[in-house]
Amino acid sequence: MAEFEGVAFIRSDVERFCHELVGMAPAIRLRRLCELRAMLDEVVVEASTTAMADARNEGWGLRRIGQHVGLSHEQVRRMLVDTPAER
């Protein structure tokens, strides 16, 4: 799958960050990697939820959204439960 330019940029930044950790003690390296993963997960979940809400507001069904993001329609429903639908 081809990467979008922005995704490739972020990937190279993350790879650079990981290379900088190589000489550190394992405990520090693992802690920083856990922090990185938590931050990335938070950002991706927030962006995904916003995109799913936008798709729903454009009339997409939960199953269609789920197919595009690789989730079940029930998981999509749970993620969107606190997101107000625009009509």
Short mmCIF file of N, CA, C and O in Angstrom, two decimals:
data_model
loop_
_atom_site.label_atom_id
_atom_site.label_comp_id
_atom_site.label_asym_id
_atom_site.label_seq_id
_atom_site.Cartn_x
_atom_site.Cartn_y
_atom_site.Cartn_z
N MET A 1 0.84 -1.17 0.00
CA MET A 1 0.00 0.00 0.00
C MET A 1 0.89 1.25 0.00
O MET A 1 1.82 1.35 0.79
N ALA A 2 0.62 2.15 -0.89
CA ALA A 2 1.41 3.38 -0.98
C ALA A 2 1.09 4.29 0.20
O ALA A 2 -0.04 4.40 0.63
N GLU A 3 2.13 4.92 0.71
CA GLU A 3 1.94 5.84 1.81
C GLU A 3 1.68 7.24 1.27
O GLU A 3 2.29 7.67 0.30
N PHE A 4 0.78 7.95 1.93
CA PHE A 4 0.59 9.35 1.61
C PHE A 4 1.82 10.10 2.09
O PHE A 4 2.54 9.66 2.99
N GLU A 5 2.09 11.24 1.50
CA GLU A 5 3.29 12.01 1.84
C GLU A 5 3.35 12.33 3.33
O GLU A 5 4.40 12.20 3.96
N GLY A 6 2.24 12.73 3.92
CA GLY A 6 2.21 13.05 5.34
C GLY A 6 2.52 11.86 6.21
O GLY A 6 3.23 11.97 7.22
N VAL A 7 2.00 10.68 5.83
CA VAL A 7 2.25 9.47 6.59
C VAL A 7 3.73 9.09 6.50
O VAL A 7 4.36 8.72 7.50
N ALA A 8 4.31 9.22 5.32
CA ALA A 8 5.73 8.92 5.14
C ALA A 8 6.58 9.86 5.98
O ALA A 8 7.58 9.45 6.58
N PHE A 9 6.19 11.12 6.06
CA PHE A 9 6.92 12.09 6.86
C PHE A 9 6.89 11.71 8.33
O PHE A 9 7.93 11.72 9.02
N ILE A 10 5.72 11.37 8.83
CA ILE A 10 5.58 10.98 10.24
C ILE A 10 6.36 9.70 10.51
O ILE A 10 7.04 9.58 11.53
N ARG A 11 6.28 8.76 9.60
CA ARG A 11 7.02 7.50 9.77
C ARG A 11 8.52 7.76 9.88
O ARG A 11 9.19 7.20 10.75
N SER A 12 9.04 8.63 9.02
CA SER A 12 10.48 8.92 9.08
C SER A 12 10.83 9.61 10.40
O SER A 12 11.90 9.35 10.96
N ASP A 13 9.95 10.48 10.88
CA ASP A 13 10.18 11.13 12.17
C ASP A 13 10.20 10.12 13.31
O ASP A 13 11.05 10.19 14.20
N VAL A 14 9.27 9.18 13.29
CA VAL A 14 9.21 8.15 14.34
C VAL A 14 10.45 7.25 14.25
O VAL A 14 11.03 6.91 15.29
N GLU A 15 10.84 6.89 13.05
CA GLU A 15 12.06 6.08 12.89
C GLU A 15 13.29 6.81 13.41
O GLU A 15 14.13 6.22 14.09
N ARG A 16 13.38 8.11 13.13
CA ARG A 16 14.49 8.91 13.64
C ARG A 16 14.48 8.92 15.16
O ARG A 16 15.51 8.71 15.81
N PHE A 17 13.31 9.11 15.75
CA PHE A 17 13.16 9.11 17.20
C PHE A 17 13.62 7.77 17.78
O PHE A 17 14.36 7.73 18.76
N CYS A 18 13.21 6.68 17.16
CA CYS A 18 13.59 5.35 17.64
C CYS A 18 15.09 5.11 17.54
O CYS A 18 15.69 4.50 18.43
N HIS A 19 15.71 5.61 16.48
CA HIS A 19 17.16 5.47 16.33
C HIS A 19 17.91 6.24 17.41
O HIS A 19 18.98 5.84 17.85
N GLU A 20 17.35 7.37 17.84
CA GLU A 20 17.97 8.16 18.90
C GLU A 20 17.95 7.43 20.24
O GLU A 20 18.74 7.74 21.13
N LEU A 21 17.04 6.49 20.40
CA LEU A 21 16.90 5.76 21.66
C LEU A 21 17.89 4.61 21.80
O LEU A 21 18.08 4.08 22.90
N VAL A 22 18.53 4.21 20.72
CA VAL A 22 19.34 2.99 20.69
C VAL A 22 20.39 2.95 21.79
O VAL A 22 20.57 1.93 22.45
N GLY A 23 21.07 4.01 22.08
CA GLY A 23 22.14 3.99 23.07
C GLY A 23 21.68 4.12 24.51
O GLY A 23 22.49 4.04 25.43
N MET A 24 20.39 4.30 24.73
CA MET A 24 19.89 4.51 26.08
C MET A 24 19.72 3.18 26.82
O MET A 24 19.62 2.13 26.20
N ALA A 25 19.63 3.29 28.12
CA ALA A 25 19.39 2.11 28.95
C ALA A 25 18.02 1.52 28.58
O ALA A 25 17.10 2.27 28.23
N PRO A 26 17.88 0.20 28.65
CA PRO A 26 16.62 -0.43 28.26
C PRO A 26 15.39 0.12 28.98
O PRO A 26 14.35 0.32 28.35
N ALA A 27 15.50 0.39 30.26
CA ALA A 27 14.34 0.91 31.01
C ALA A 27 13.89 2.26 30.46
O ALA A 27 12.69 2.50 30.29
N ILE A 28 14.83 3.14 30.17
CA ILE A 28 14.50 4.46 29.62
C ILE A 28 13.93 4.31 28.22
O ILE A 28 12.93 4.94 27.86
N ARG A 29 14.58 3.47 27.41
CA ARG A 29 14.13 3.25 26.04
C ARG A 29 12.70 2.71 26.01
O ARG A 29 11.85 3.19 25.27
N LEU A 30 12.42 1.72 26.87
CA LEU A 30 11.07 1.14 26.91
C LEU A 30 10.04 2.16 27.37
O LEU A 30 8.93 2.22 26.83
N ARG A 31 10.39 2.96 28.37
CA ARG A 31 9.45 3.98 28.87
C ARG A 31 9.14 5.00 27.77
O ARG A 31 7.98 5.36 27.55
N ARG A 32 10.16 5.44 27.07
CA ARG A 32 9.95 6.43 26.00
C ARG A 32 9.12 5.84 24.85
O ARG A 32 8.28 6.52 24.26
N LEU A 33 9.36 4.57 24.53
CA LEU A 33 8.57 3.92 23.48
C LEU A 33 7.12 3.76 23.89
O LEU A 33 6.20 3.93 23.07
N CYS A 34 6.88 3.46 25.17
CA CYS A 34 5.50 3.37 25.67
C CYS A 34 4.81 4.73 25.60
O CYS A 34 3.64 4.82 25.24
N GLU A 35 5.54 5.78 25.95
CA GLU A 35 5.00 7.14 25.86
C GLU A 35 4.67 7.49 24.41
O GLU A 35 3.62 8.08 24.13
N LEU A 36 5.56 7.12 23.49
CA LEU A 36 5.34 7.37 22.07
C LEU A 36 4.08 6.65 21.58
O LEU A 36 3.23 7.25 20.93
N ARG A 37 3.97 5.36 21.93
CA ARG A 37 2.81 4.59 21.50
C ARG A 37 1.52 5.17 22.06
O ARG A 37 0.54 5.32 21.33
N ALA A 38 1.50 5.54 23.33
CA ALA A 38 0.30 6.11 23.94
C ALA A 38 -0.10 7.41 23.25
O ALA A 38 -1.29 7.64 22.96
N MET A 39 0.88 8.26 22.97
CA MET A 39 0.60 9.52 22.31
C MET A 39 0.06 9.29 20.89
O MET A 39 -0.93 9.90 20.49
N LEU A 40 0.70 8.39 20.15
CA LEU A 40 0.24 8.10 18.79
C LEU A 40 -1.15 7.50 18.79
O LEU A 40 -2.00 7.88 17.98
N ASP A 41 -1.41 6.57 19.72
CA ASP A 41 -2.74 5.97 19.82
C ASP A 41 -3.80 7.03 20.09
O ASP A 41 -4.86 7.04 19.47
N GLU A 42 -3.50 7.93 21.01
CA GLU A 42 -4.45 9.00 21.36
C GLU A 42 -4.76 9.88 20.16
O GLU A 42 -5.93 10.17 19.86
N VAL A 43 -3.74 10.27 19.44
CA VAL A 43 -3.92 11.15 18.28
C VAL A 43 -4.69 10.43 17.18
O VAL A 43 -5.61 10.99 16.57
N VAL A 44 -4.34 9.17 16.91
CA VAL A 44 -5.00 8.42 15.84
C VAL A 44 -6.46 8.14 16.18
O VAL A 44 -7.34 8.27 15.32
N VAL A 45 -6.74 7.78 17.43
CA VAL A 45 -8.13 7.52 17.82
C VAL A 45 -8.96 8.79 17.69
O VAL A 45 -10.09 8.76 17.17
N GLU A 46 -8.42 9.91 18.13
CA GLU A 46 -9.14 11.18 18.02
C GLU A 46 -9.41 11.55 16.56
O GLU A 46 -10.54 11.90 16.20
N ALA A 47 -8.40 11.42 15.72
CA ALA A 47 -8.57 11.75 14.30
C ALA A 47 -9.53 10.77 13.62
O ALA A 47 -10.36 11.18 12.80
N SER A 48 -9.44 9.49 13.97
CA SER A 48 -10.34 8.48 13.39
C SER A 48 -11.79 8.74 13.79
O SER A 48 -12.70 8.64 12.97
N THR A 49 -11.99 9.06 15.06
CA THR A 49 -13.34 9.32 15.54
C THR A 49 -13.93 10.54 14.84
O THR A 49 -15.10 10.52 14.43
N THR A 50 -13.13 11.56 14.66
CA THR A 50 -13.60 12.75 13.95
C THR A 50 -13.96 12.42 12.50
O THR A 50 -15.00 12.83 11.99
N ALA A 51 -13.10 11.65 11.84
CA ALA A 51 -13.36 11.27 10.44
C ALA A 51 -14.60 10.39 10.34
O ALA A 51 -15.41 10.53 9.41
N MET A 52 -14.78 9.46 11.30
CA MET A 52 -15.97 8.61 11.29
C MET A 52 -17.23 9.43 11.53
O MET A 52 -18.26 9.20 10.88
N ALA A 53 -17.16 10.41 12.42
CA ALA A 53 -18.31 11.28 12.66
C ALA A 53 -18.64 12.09 11.41
O ALA A 53 -19.82 12.26 11.06
N ASP A 54 -17.62 12.58 10.73
CA ASP A 54 -17.84 13.32 9.49
C ASP A 54 -18.51 12.43 8.44
O ASP A 54 -19.44 12.86 7.74
N ALA A 55 -18.03 11.19 8.33
CA ALA A 55 -18.63 10.25 7.37
C ALA A 55 -20.09 9.97 7.73
O ALA A 55 -20.96 9.96 6.86
N ARG A 56 -20.35 9.77 9.02
CA ARG A 56 -21.73 9.53 9.46
C ARG A 56 -22.60 10.73 9.13
O ARG A 56 -23.74 10.59 8.65
N ASN A 57 -22.08 11.94 9.35
CA ASN A 57 -22.84 13.15 9.07
C ASN A 57 -23.08 13.36 7.57
O ASN A 57 -23.99 14.09 7.19
N GLU A 58 -22.27 12.70 6.75
CA GLU A 58 -22.50 12.75 5.29
C GLU A 58 -23.43 11.64 4.84
O GLU A 58 -23.66 11.46 3.65
N GLY A 59 -23.94 10.86 5.78
CA GLY A 59 -24.93 9.83 5.45
C GLY A 59 -24.38 8.42 5.35
O GLY A 59 -25.10 7.51 4.96
N TRP A 60 -23.12 8.22 5.66
CA TRP A 60 -22.56 6.87 5.61
C TRP A 60 -23.16 6.03 6.74
O TRP A 60 -23.36 6.51 7.84
N GLY A 61 -23.37 4.77 6.46
CA GLY A 61 -23.83 3.83 7.48
C GLY A 61 -22.66 3.33 8.30
O GLY A 61 -21.49 3.42 7.90
N LEU A 62 -22.98 2.78 9.47
CA LEU A 62 -21.93 2.28 10.36
C LEU A 62 -21.14 1.15 9.73
O LEU A 62 -19.93 1.04 9.93
N ARG A 63 -21.81 0.28 8.97
CA ARG A 63 -21.09 -0.83 8.32
C ARG A 63 -20.10 -0.31 7.28
O ARG A 63 -18.99 -0.81 7.17
N ARG A 64 -20.51 0.68 6.51
CA ARG A 64 -19.63 1.24 5.50
C ARG A 64 -18.41 1.91 6.16
O ARG A 64 -17.28 1.72 5.70
N ILE A 65 -18.65 2.66 7.22
CA ILE A 65 -17.54 3.29 7.94
C ILE A 65 -16.61 2.20 8.48
O ILE A 65 -15.39 2.29 8.33
N GLY A 66 -17.19 1.18 9.08
CA GLY A 66 -16.41 0.09 9.64
C GLY A 66 -15.53 -0.59 8.60
O GLY A 66 -14.38 -0.93 8.87
N GLN A 67 -16.06 -0.78 7.41
CA GLN A 67 -15.27 -1.39 6.33
C GLN A 67 -14.06 -0.54 5.99
O GLN A 67 -12.98 -1.07 5.74
N HIS A 68 -14.22 0.76 6.00
CA HIS A 68 -13.12 1.65 5.64
C HIS A 68 -12.04 1.75 6.72
O HIS A 68 -10.88 2.01 6.40
N VAL A 69 -12.43 1.57 7.97
CA VAL A 69 -11.45 1.71 9.05
C VAL A 69 -11.03 0.37 9.65
O VAL A 69 -10.20 0.33 10.56
N GLY A 70 -11.60 -0.72 9.16
CA GLY A 70 -11.22 -2.04 9.65
C GLY A 70 -11.79 -2.38 11.01
O GLY A 70 -11.16 -3.10 11.78
N LEU A 71 -12.99 -1.87 11.30
CA LEU A 71 -13.66 -2.15 12.57
C LEU A 71 -15.05 -2.68 12.29
O LEU A 71 -15.61 -2.47 11.22
N SER A 72 -15.63 -3.35 13.27
CA SER A 72 -17.01 -3.77 13.14
C SER A 72 -17.92 -2.56 13.27
O SER A 72 -17.54 -1.54 13.85
N HIS A 73 -19.13 -2.68 12.74
CA HIS A 73 -20.07 -1.56 12.86
C HIS A 73 -20.42 -1.29 14.32
O HIS A 73 -20.69 -0.16 14.70
N GLU A 74 -20.38 -2.32 15.15
CA GLU A 74 -20.66 -2.15 16.57
C GLU A 74 -19.55 -1.34 17.25
O GLU A 74 -19.83 -0.50 18.10
N GLN A 75 -18.31 -1.59 16.88
CA GLN A 75 -17.20 -0.81 17.44
C GLN A 75 -17.31 0.64 16.98
O GLN A 75 -17.07 1.56 17.77
N VAL A 76 -17.66 0.85 15.73
CA VAL A 76 -17.86 2.21 15.22
C VAL A 76 -18.96 2.90 16.02
O VAL A 76 -18.80 4.04 16.46
N ARG A 77 -20.06 2.19 16.25
CA ARG A 77 -21.17 2.76 17.02
C ARG A 77 -20.71 3.17 18.41
O ARG A 77 -21.02 4.27 18.89
N ARG A 78 -19.93 2.30 19.07
CA ARG A 78 -19.44 2.62 20.41
C ARG A 78 -18.50 3.83 20.40
O ARG A 78 -18.54 4.67 21.31
N MET A 79 -17.68 3.93 19.38
CA MET A 79 -16.75 5.06 19.30
C MET A 79 -17.49 6.38 19.03
O MET A 79 -17.04 7.43 19.45
N LEU A 80 -18.63 6.31 18.35
CA LEU A 80 -19.37 7.52 17.99
C LEU A 80 -20.47 7.87 18.98
O LEU A 80 -21.14 8.89 18.80
N VAL A 81 -20.65 7.08 20.02
CA VAL A 81 -21.77 7.28 20.94
C VAL A 81 -21.75 8.68 21.57
O VAL A 81 -22.80 9.27 21.79
N ASP A 82 -20.59 9.23 21.85
CA ASP A 82 -20.51 10.56 22.47
C ASP A 82 -20.32 11.69 21.46
O ASP A 82 -20.12 12.82 21.85
N THR A 83 -20.37 11.36 20.19
CA THR A 83 -20.19 12.35 19.14
C THR A 83 -21.55 12.74 18.60
O THR A 83 -22.27 11.90 18.06
N PRO A 84 -21.93 14.00 18.76
CA PRO A 84 -23.25 14.41 18.30
C PRO A 84 -23.38 14.32 16.77
O PRO A 84 -22.47 14.69 16.04
N ALA A 85 -24.50 13.81 16.33
CA ALA A 85 -24.76 13.71 14.88
C ALA A 85 -25.35 15.04 14.41
O ALA A 85 -26.22 15.61 15.05
N GLU A 86 -24.83 15.53 13.29
CA GLU A 86 -25.38 16.73 12.69
C GLU A 86 -26.45 16.34 11.69
O GLU A 86 -26.32 15.36 10.99
N ARG A 87 -27.46 17.08 11.62
CA ARG A 87 -28.55 16.79 10.66
C ARG A 87 -28.84 17.99 9.83
O ARG A 87 -28.69 19.08 10.10
#
